[in-house]
Short mmCIF file of C-alpha atoms and ligand atoms in Angstrom, two decimals:
data_model
loop_
_atom_site.label_atom_id
_atom_site.label_comp_id
_atom_site.label_asym_id
_atom_site.label_seq_id
_atom_site.Cartn_x
_atom_site.Cartn_y
_atom_site.Cartn_z
CA MET A 82 -1.63 89.61 72.90
CA PRO A 83 1.35 90.98 70.92
CA GLN A 84 3.37 88.60 68.77
CA LEU A 85 6.91 88.63 67.47
CA ILE A 86 6.98 87.98 63.73
CA ASP A 87 10.19 88.00 61.69
CA PRO A 88 10.71 89.13 58.07
CA PHE A 89 10.17 85.57 56.80
CA ASP A 90 6.78 85.38 58.50
CA ARG A 91 7.99 83.07 61.25
CA THR A 92 6.34 83.64 64.63
CA ILE A 93 8.99 83.77 67.33
CA SER A 94 7.49 82.21 70.45
CA TYR A 95 10.46 80.40 71.97
CA LEU A 96 13.29 82.06 73.92
CA ARG A 97 16.38 80.20 75.04
CA VAL A 98 18.29 81.97 77.77
CA SER A 99 21.89 81.26 78.65
CA VAL A 100 22.07 82.38 82.28
CA THR A 101 25.80 81.79 82.65
CA ASP A 102 28.77 80.95 80.42
CA ARG A 103 30.37 78.98 83.28
CA CYS A 104 30.18 75.25 83.77
CA ASP A 105 31.37 72.53 86.11
CA PHE A 106 32.30 70.36 83.06
CA ARG A 107 34.64 70.99 80.13
CA CYS A 108 33.14 68.83 77.37
CA VAL A 109 35.67 68.35 74.59
CA TYR A 110 33.29 69.45 71.80
CA CYS A 111 32.03 72.48 73.73
CA MET A 112 34.93 74.08 75.58
CA SER A 113 38.69 74.09 75.66
CA GLU A 114 40.28 72.98 78.90
CA ASN A 115 41.40 76.48 79.80
CA MET A 116 38.40 78.67 79.25
CA THR A 117 38.36 82.36 80.03
CA PHE A 118 34.93 83.27 81.34
CA LEU A 119 33.20 86.61 81.29
CA PRO A 120 33.84 89.04 84.13
CA LYS A 121 30.84 89.03 86.50
CA LYS A 122 29.98 92.69 85.83
CA GLU A 123 29.29 91.85 82.19
CA LEU A 124 26.52 89.48 83.23
CA LEU A 125 22.92 90.51 83.61
CA THR A 126 21.93 90.16 87.24
CA LEU A 127 19.15 87.71 87.98
CA GLU A 128 16.83 90.69 88.51
CA GLU A 129 17.78 92.03 85.06
CA LEU A 130 17.27 88.59 83.52
CA ASP A 131 13.86 88.44 85.17
CA ARG A 132 12.91 91.82 83.75
CA MET A 133 14.22 90.94 80.28
CA CYS A 134 12.43 87.56 80.14
CA SER A 135 9.23 89.12 81.45
CA VAL A 136 9.33 91.70 78.66
CA PHE A 137 9.83 88.93 76.10
CA ILE A 138 6.83 87.06 77.54
CA SER A 139 4.73 90.21 77.34
CA GLN A 140 5.62 90.34 73.62
CA GLY A 141 4.56 86.78 72.76
CA ILE A 142 7.22 84.35 74.00
CA ARG A 143 5.38 81.24 75.21
CA LYS A 144 8.23 78.84 75.89
CA LEU A 145 11.33 79.59 77.92
CA ARG A 146 14.33 77.28 78.08
CA ILE A 147 17.03 78.06 80.62
CA THR A 148 20.47 76.91 79.56
CA GLY A 149 24.13 77.93 79.68
CA GLY A 150 26.95 77.04 80.39
CA GLU A 151 25.49 74.99 83.15
CA PRO A 152 22.39 76.87 84.31
CA LEU A 153 22.23 75.15 87.69
CA VAL A 154 25.68 76.39 88.75
CA ARG A 155 24.58 80.03 88.70
CA ARG A 156 24.16 81.23 92.27
CA GLY A 157 20.54 81.99 93.15
CA ILE A 158 19.18 80.30 90.04
CA MET A 159 16.28 78.70 91.92
CA GLY A 160 15.04 82.18 92.83
CA PHE A 161 15.07 82.99 89.13
CA PHE A 162 13.05 79.85 88.34
CA GLU A 163 10.65 80.79 91.11
CA ASN A 164 10.19 84.24 89.58
CA MET A 165 9.72 82.87 86.07
CA SER A 166 7.15 80.36 87.28
CA ARG A 167 4.76 83.25 87.99
CA HIS A 168 4.29 83.57 84.22
CA LEU A 169 3.19 79.96 83.75
CA GLY A 170 -0.42 79.93 82.61
CA ASN A 171 -0.16 83.67 82.38
CA GLY A 172 1.45 84.10 78.96
CA LEU A 173 4.01 81.36 79.36
CA ASP A 174 3.12 77.76 78.38
CA GLU A 175 6.36 76.08 79.30
CA LEU A 176 9.36 76.68 81.56
CA THR A 177 12.14 74.20 81.03
CA LEU A 178 15.90 73.75 81.06
CA THR A 179 18.83 71.98 79.48
CA THR A 180 21.35 70.73 82.00
CA ASN A 181 24.31 68.42 82.36
CA GLY A 182 22.49 66.90 85.34
CA SER A 183 25.29 67.34 87.86
CA GLN A 184 23.17 69.43 90.28
CA LEU A 185 19.83 67.71 89.90
CA VAL A 186 19.97 65.67 93.07
CA ARG A 187 19.88 69.00 94.85
CA TYR A 188 17.36 70.84 92.68
CA ALA A 189 14.98 68.34 91.04
CA ASP A 190 12.23 68.64 93.69
CA ASP A 191 12.32 72.45 93.59
CA LEU A 192 12.19 72.49 89.80
CA ALA A 193 9.16 70.19 89.82
CA ARG A 194 7.47 72.33 92.45
CA LEU A 195 8.05 75.42 90.29
CA GLY A 196 6.26 73.90 87.31
CA VAL A 197 9.12 72.41 85.31
CA LYS A 198 7.58 69.33 83.71
CA ARG A 199 10.23 68.21 81.22
CA ILE A 200 13.97 68.68 81.06
CA ASN A 201 16.74 67.85 78.65
CA ILE A 202 19.78 66.22 80.18
CA SER A 203 22.97 65.92 78.17
CA LEU A 204 24.67 62.55 78.40
CA ASP A 205 27.00 61.24 75.73
CA THR A 206 28.08 57.89 77.20
CA LEU A 207 27.20 55.35 79.88
CA GLY A 208 30.84 54.46 80.48
CA ALA A 209 32.37 56.09 83.57
CA GLN A 210 35.85 56.51 82.10
CA LYS A 211 34.54 57.65 78.72
CA PHE A 212 32.32 60.15 80.53
CA LYS A 213 35.43 61.55 82.21
CA ASP A 214 37.24 61.66 78.89
CA ILE A 215 34.41 63.57 77.20
CA THR A 216 33.48 65.96 80.02
CA ARG A 217 37.01 66.19 81.48
CA TRP A 218 35.64 67.18 84.91
CA GLY A 219 32.33 65.31 85.19
CA ASP A 220 31.30 62.35 87.35
CA LEU A 221 28.88 59.94 85.67
CA ARG A 222 27.49 58.68 88.99
CA LYS A 223 26.29 62.17 89.93
CA VAL A 224 24.52 62.60 86.60
CA LEU A 225 22.83 59.21 86.81
CA ASP A 226 21.68 60.05 90.34
CA GLY A 227 20.45 63.39 89.03
CA ILE A 228 18.41 61.65 86.34
CA LYS A 229 16.92 59.39 88.99
CA ALA A 230 16.06 62.40 91.16
CA ALA A 231 14.36 64.21 88.27
CA LYS A 232 12.26 61.19 87.44
CA ALA A 233 11.37 60.63 91.08
CA ALA A 234 10.19 64.25 91.22
CA GLY A 235 7.84 63.53 88.31
CA ILE A 236 9.83 65.42 85.68
CA ARG A 237 9.95 63.87 82.22
CA VAL A 238 13.55 63.47 81.04
CA LYS A 239 14.87 63.58 77.51
CA ILE A 240 18.48 62.62 76.92
CA ASN A 241 20.59 64.70 74.52
CA MET A 242 23.52 62.79 73.12
CA VAL A 243 26.13 64.36 70.87
CA ALA A 244 27.14 61.84 68.20
CA LEU A 245 30.92 61.59 68.42
CA LYS A 246 32.83 59.66 65.84
CA GLY A 247 34.99 56.92 67.33
CA THR A 248 33.86 57.87 70.86
CA ASN A 249 30.27 56.81 71.46
CA GLU A 250 29.53 55.04 68.16
CA ASP A 251 29.87 51.65 69.83
CA GLU A 252 27.24 52.51 72.48
CA LEU A 253 24.42 53.47 70.17
CA GLU A 254 22.24 50.40 70.69
CA ASP A 255 22.98 50.19 74.44
CA VAL A 256 22.04 53.81 75.07
CA ILE A 257 18.79 53.43 73.14
CA LYS A 258 17.90 50.31 75.13
CA TRP A 259 18.75 52.03 78.40
CA CYS A 260 16.50 54.98 77.51
CA ALA A 261 13.70 52.58 76.55
CA ASP A 262 14.02 50.77 79.90
CA GLU A 263 14.00 54.11 81.74
CA ASP A 264 11.10 55.48 79.66
CA MET A 265 13.12 58.42 78.35
CA ASP A 266 13.17 59.87 74.85
CA ILE A 267 16.52 60.57 73.27
CA THR A 268 17.79 63.11 70.77
CA PHE A 269 21.07 62.85 68.92
CA ILE A 270 22.98 65.99 68.03
CA GLU A 271 25.57 66.56 65.32
CA VAL A 272 28.67 68.42 66.44
CA MET A 273 28.42 72.02 65.33
CA PRO A 274 31.41 74.22 64.55
CA MET A 275 31.18 76.59 67.51
CA GLY A 276 34.19 78.05 69.27
CA ASP A 277 37.86 77.20 69.39
CA LEU A 278 38.56 73.88 71.11
CA GLY A 279 42.28 74.06 71.68
CA ASN A 280 43.78 70.79 70.46
CA GLU A 281 40.50 69.09 69.48
CA ASP A 282 39.56 68.85 65.80
CA ARG A 283 35.89 69.09 64.84
CA LEU A 284 36.17 66.98 61.72
CA ASP A 285 37.57 64.16 63.86
CA GLN A 286 34.53 64.44 66.16
CA TYR A 287 31.84 64.69 63.48
CA TRP A 288 29.59 61.65 63.03
CA ALA A 289 26.83 62.33 60.50
CA LEU A 290 23.41 61.43 61.85
CA SER A 291 22.38 60.09 58.43
CA ASP A 292 24.88 57.32 59.14
CA LEU A 293 23.66 56.88 62.73
CA ARG A 294 20.08 56.60 61.49
CA GLU A 295 21.04 53.89 59.00
CA ARG A 296 22.58 51.95 61.85
CA LEU A 297 19.42 52.27 63.96
CA ALA A 298 17.39 50.92 61.07
CA LYS A 299 19.40 47.68 61.18
CA THR A 300 18.09 46.93 64.70
CA TRP A 301 14.71 48.67 64.87
CA THR A 302 11.84 49.58 62.58
CA LEU A 303 11.79 53.37 62.22
CA THR A 304 8.59 55.30 61.54
CA ASP A 305 8.90 59.01 60.75
CA ILE A 306 6.89 61.27 63.06
CA PRO A 307 5.66 64.29 61.11
CA GLU A 308 5.81 66.43 64.29
CA ASN A 309 7.39 69.83 63.84
CA THR A 310 8.36 71.65 67.01
CA GLY A 311 9.70 74.64 65.10
CA GLY A 312 13.17 73.49 66.06
CA PRO A 313 16.02 71.65 64.45
CA ALA A 314 14.96 68.17 65.59
CA ARG A 315 13.29 65.60 63.35
CA TYR A 316 11.73 62.58 65.04
CA VAL A 317 11.17 58.88 64.42
CA ARG A 318 9.46 56.24 66.52
CA LEU A 319 11.12 52.88 67.12
CA ASN A 320 8.20 50.51 66.64
CA GLU A 321 9.61 47.78 68.87
CA THR A 322 10.14 50.02 71.92
CA ASN A 323 7.58 52.74 71.12
CA GLN A 324 10.36 55.23 71.81
CA LYS A 325 10.73 58.67 70.30
CA VAL A 326 14.15 59.38 68.85
CA GLY A 327 15.15 62.85 67.67
CA PHE A 328 17.88 63.96 65.31
CA ILE A 329 19.33 67.45 65.42
CA THR A 330 21.03 67.63 62.08
CA PRO A 331 21.97 71.19 61.22
CA LEU A 332 24.63 69.86 58.87
CA THR A 333 22.77 67.18 56.92
CA HIS A 334 19.34 68.80 57.07
CA ASN A 335 18.71 72.49 57.05
CA PHE A 336 15.87 73.29 59.44
CA CYS A 337 15.74 77.06 59.26
CA GLU A 338 12.47 77.50 57.36
CA SER A 339 10.37 76.69 60.44
CA CYS A 340 12.60 78.28 63.08
CA ASN A 341 10.57 79.79 65.94
CA ARG A 342 13.34 80.75 68.38
CA VAL A 343 15.88 83.32 69.43
CA ARG A 344 18.66 83.13 72.00
CA LEU A 345 19.52 85.52 74.80
CA THR A 346 23.00 85.38 76.33
CA CYS A 347 23.87 86.06 79.94
CA THR A 348 25.24 89.45 78.84
CA GLY A 349 21.96 90.48 77.24
CA GLN A 350 22.90 89.94 73.61
CA LEU A 351 20.12 88.56 71.48
CA PHE A 352 21.26 86.11 68.81
CA GLN A 353 18.61 85.83 66.16
CA CYS A 354 20.24 82.71 64.68
CA LEU A 355 22.54 80.12 66.29
CA GLY A 356 24.61 79.96 63.11
CA GLN A 357 25.17 83.63 62.34
CA GLU A 358 27.24 86.29 64.05
CA ASP A 359 24.42 88.90 63.98
CA GLU A 360 23.26 89.98 67.41
CA ALA A 361 21.57 92.84 69.18
CA ASP A 362 22.62 94.39 72.47
CA LEU A 363 19.52 94.44 74.67
CA ARG A 364 21.46 95.10 77.86
CA LYS A 365 22.03 98.72 76.97
CA ALA A 366 18.33 99.36 76.38
CA LEU A 367 17.58 97.64 79.68
CA ARG A 368 20.20 99.40 81.80
CA ASP A 369 19.67 102.83 80.26
CA ASN A 370 15.95 102.66 81.04
CA PRO A 371 15.51 101.20 84.52
CA ASP A 372 11.89 102.34 84.82
CA ASP A 373 10.67 102.05 81.26
CA ASN A 374 10.30 98.84 79.28
CA GLY A 375 9.31 100.73 76.11
CA PRO A 376 12.88 101.02 74.74
CA VAL A 377 13.55 97.35 75.58
CA ILE A 378 10.46 96.29 73.61
CA LYS A 379 11.58 98.50 70.74
CA ALA A 380 15.06 96.94 70.76
CA ILE A 381 13.60 93.40 70.83
CA ARG A 382 11.27 94.15 67.93
CA ALA A 383 14.09 95.77 65.93
CA ALA A 384 16.24 92.66 66.50
CA ILE A 385 13.48 90.26 65.42
CA ALA A 386 13.00 92.35 62.29
CA LEU A 387 16.61 91.47 61.40
CA LYS A 388 16.39 87.70 62.00
CA PRO A 389 18.31 86.10 59.11
CA LYS A 390 16.88 83.37 56.93
CA GLY A 391 19.27 80.66 58.15
CA HIS A 392 22.75 79.42 59.00
CA ASP A 393 25.65 78.54 56.68
CA PHE A 394 27.27 75.65 58.58
CA SER A 395 28.85 72.99 56.42
CA TYR A 396 31.58 70.35 56.61
CA ASP A 397 31.76 70.04 52.83
CA ARG A 398 34.98 68.99 51.15
CA GLN A 399 36.54 67.98 54.43
CA LYS A 400 36.74 71.44 55.81
CA VAL A 401 34.60 73.29 58.30
CA ALA A 402 32.65 76.24 56.91
CA GLY A 403 30.34 78.77 58.49
CA GLU A 404 32.19 78.32 61.76
CA MET A 405 31.23 80.49 64.75
CA SER A 406 33.90 82.08 66.89
CA ARG A 407 31.74 81.86 70.03
CA HIS A 408 31.27 78.69 72.03
CA MET A 409 27.91 76.99 72.36
CA SER A 410 28.04 77.72 76.10
CA HIS A 411 27.93 81.44 75.32
CA THR A 412 24.81 81.38 73.15
CA GLY A 413 23.24 78.48 75.01
CA GLY A 414 22.83 75.20 73.16
N1 SAM B 148 25.42 72.58 80.23
C1 SAM B 148 24.16 72.19 79.74
C2 SAM B 148 24.21 70.87 79.04
O1 SAM B 148 25.31 70.40 78.70
O2 SAM B 148 23.14 70.32 78.80
C3 SAM B 148 23.48 73.23 78.87
C4 SAM B 148 24.33 73.96 77.87
S1 SAM B 148 25.05 72.94 76.59
C5 SAM B 148 25.92 74.18 75.66
C6 SAM B 148 23.62 72.56 75.65
C7 SAM B 148 23.76 71.43 74.65
O3 SAM B 148 24.67 71.82 73.63
C8 SAM B 148 24.30 70.13 75.22
O4 SAM B 148 23.41 69.07 74.89
C9 SAM B 148 25.62 69.94 74.54
O5 SAM B 148 25.89 68.59 74.34
C10 SAM B 148 25.42 70.69 73.25
N2 SAM B 148 26.64 71.18 72.62
C11 SAM B 148 27.65 71.91 73.14
N3 SAM B 148 28.57 72.21 72.21
C12 SAM B 148 28.14 71.67 71.05
C13 SAM B 148 28.64 71.64 69.73
N4 SAM B 148 29.77 72.25 69.39
N5 SAM B 148 27.91 70.99 68.79
C14 SAM B 148 26.74 70.39 69.10
N6 SAM B 148 26.21 70.38 70.34
C15 SAM B 148 26.90 71.02 71.31
FE1 SF4 B 149 29.25 72.45 80.11
FE2 SF4 B 149 27.11 71.71 78.74
FE3 SF4 B 149 29.28 72.69 77.47
FE4 SF4 B 149 29.42 70.31 78.59
S1 SF4 B 149 28.08 70.89 76.90
S2 SF4 B 149 30.94 71.96 78.79
S3 SF4 B 149 28.13 70.50 80.34
S4 SF4 B 149 27.99 73.79 78.85
#
């Protein structure tokens, strides 16, 4: 079986695919209120996405995460999941997604049927008004019902919570307890400098996870878990609840040395690193060669050969550095 190996000897086995830049929320750290989205013709069709992902799988990708924007608002997305599920056990080990949960009541059973076993659901607060303030357009009730639906369908849920200074700091213990009661793991994420936010200021939002971790240690006994998933998360176990807690700390801990992933956008650009502007246009190779995957494979391999060593994000000296002009919803968080 072919493998994708980058110049720093990292095996790339994990592809994250942003299937749309659109979303039914407007989270304050992710988007500005008035977003301009890509014209539809720029987007890969679901058939093109299928072909692209299938080529990646043929080259050694074993885990596929569907994300966005909000992946479940793309029309026909269940057909895409259905098509991807044919690769499970046949090159692909895991098919999963990251979602805001708003559409899960509708889709949880189908996702489970198609082999999705675990999902990440983003939820930054348990307060209805605060949820509205953070997501601008979201409805907490729908997301909580979505979580219930996913669990009822037998899907394991992990909560992703962005640590937001002055916004959800006061809920830390409550959210952890809620996740423990619901038998869900949780991962905290530091705000990353991606995209222009209009009036919002990133430094105002940034809550360092080193500080969050210290607070956790006042209530629970933390044991480091040496697990390395090749991603940015580091994990601890809370002894009292036997719960796994992850920290995605691109700012306070550089995780690039073990990176195993690349990111495909809905326009067919391949970003080799979340924190660099380098990218490769795979759409051209795909569209120029409708009956031949050879040039697509060549373009993928050439892009992997250029994967940079790491990102340059920093909030040092009270200013944001290494900032990306694109939003997280474009590359897929
Ligand atoms: N809409 C889906 C969701 O919210 O889960 C999937 C896409 S969203 C871009 C993926 C993840 O990125 C979410 O957990 C979100 O909280 C996170 N995210 C978005 N913008 C971010 C930023 N600037 N810094 C850190 N995390 C961010
Ligand atoms: Fe949408 Fe997810 Fe971004 Fe929130 S974080 S605006 S739900 S893409």
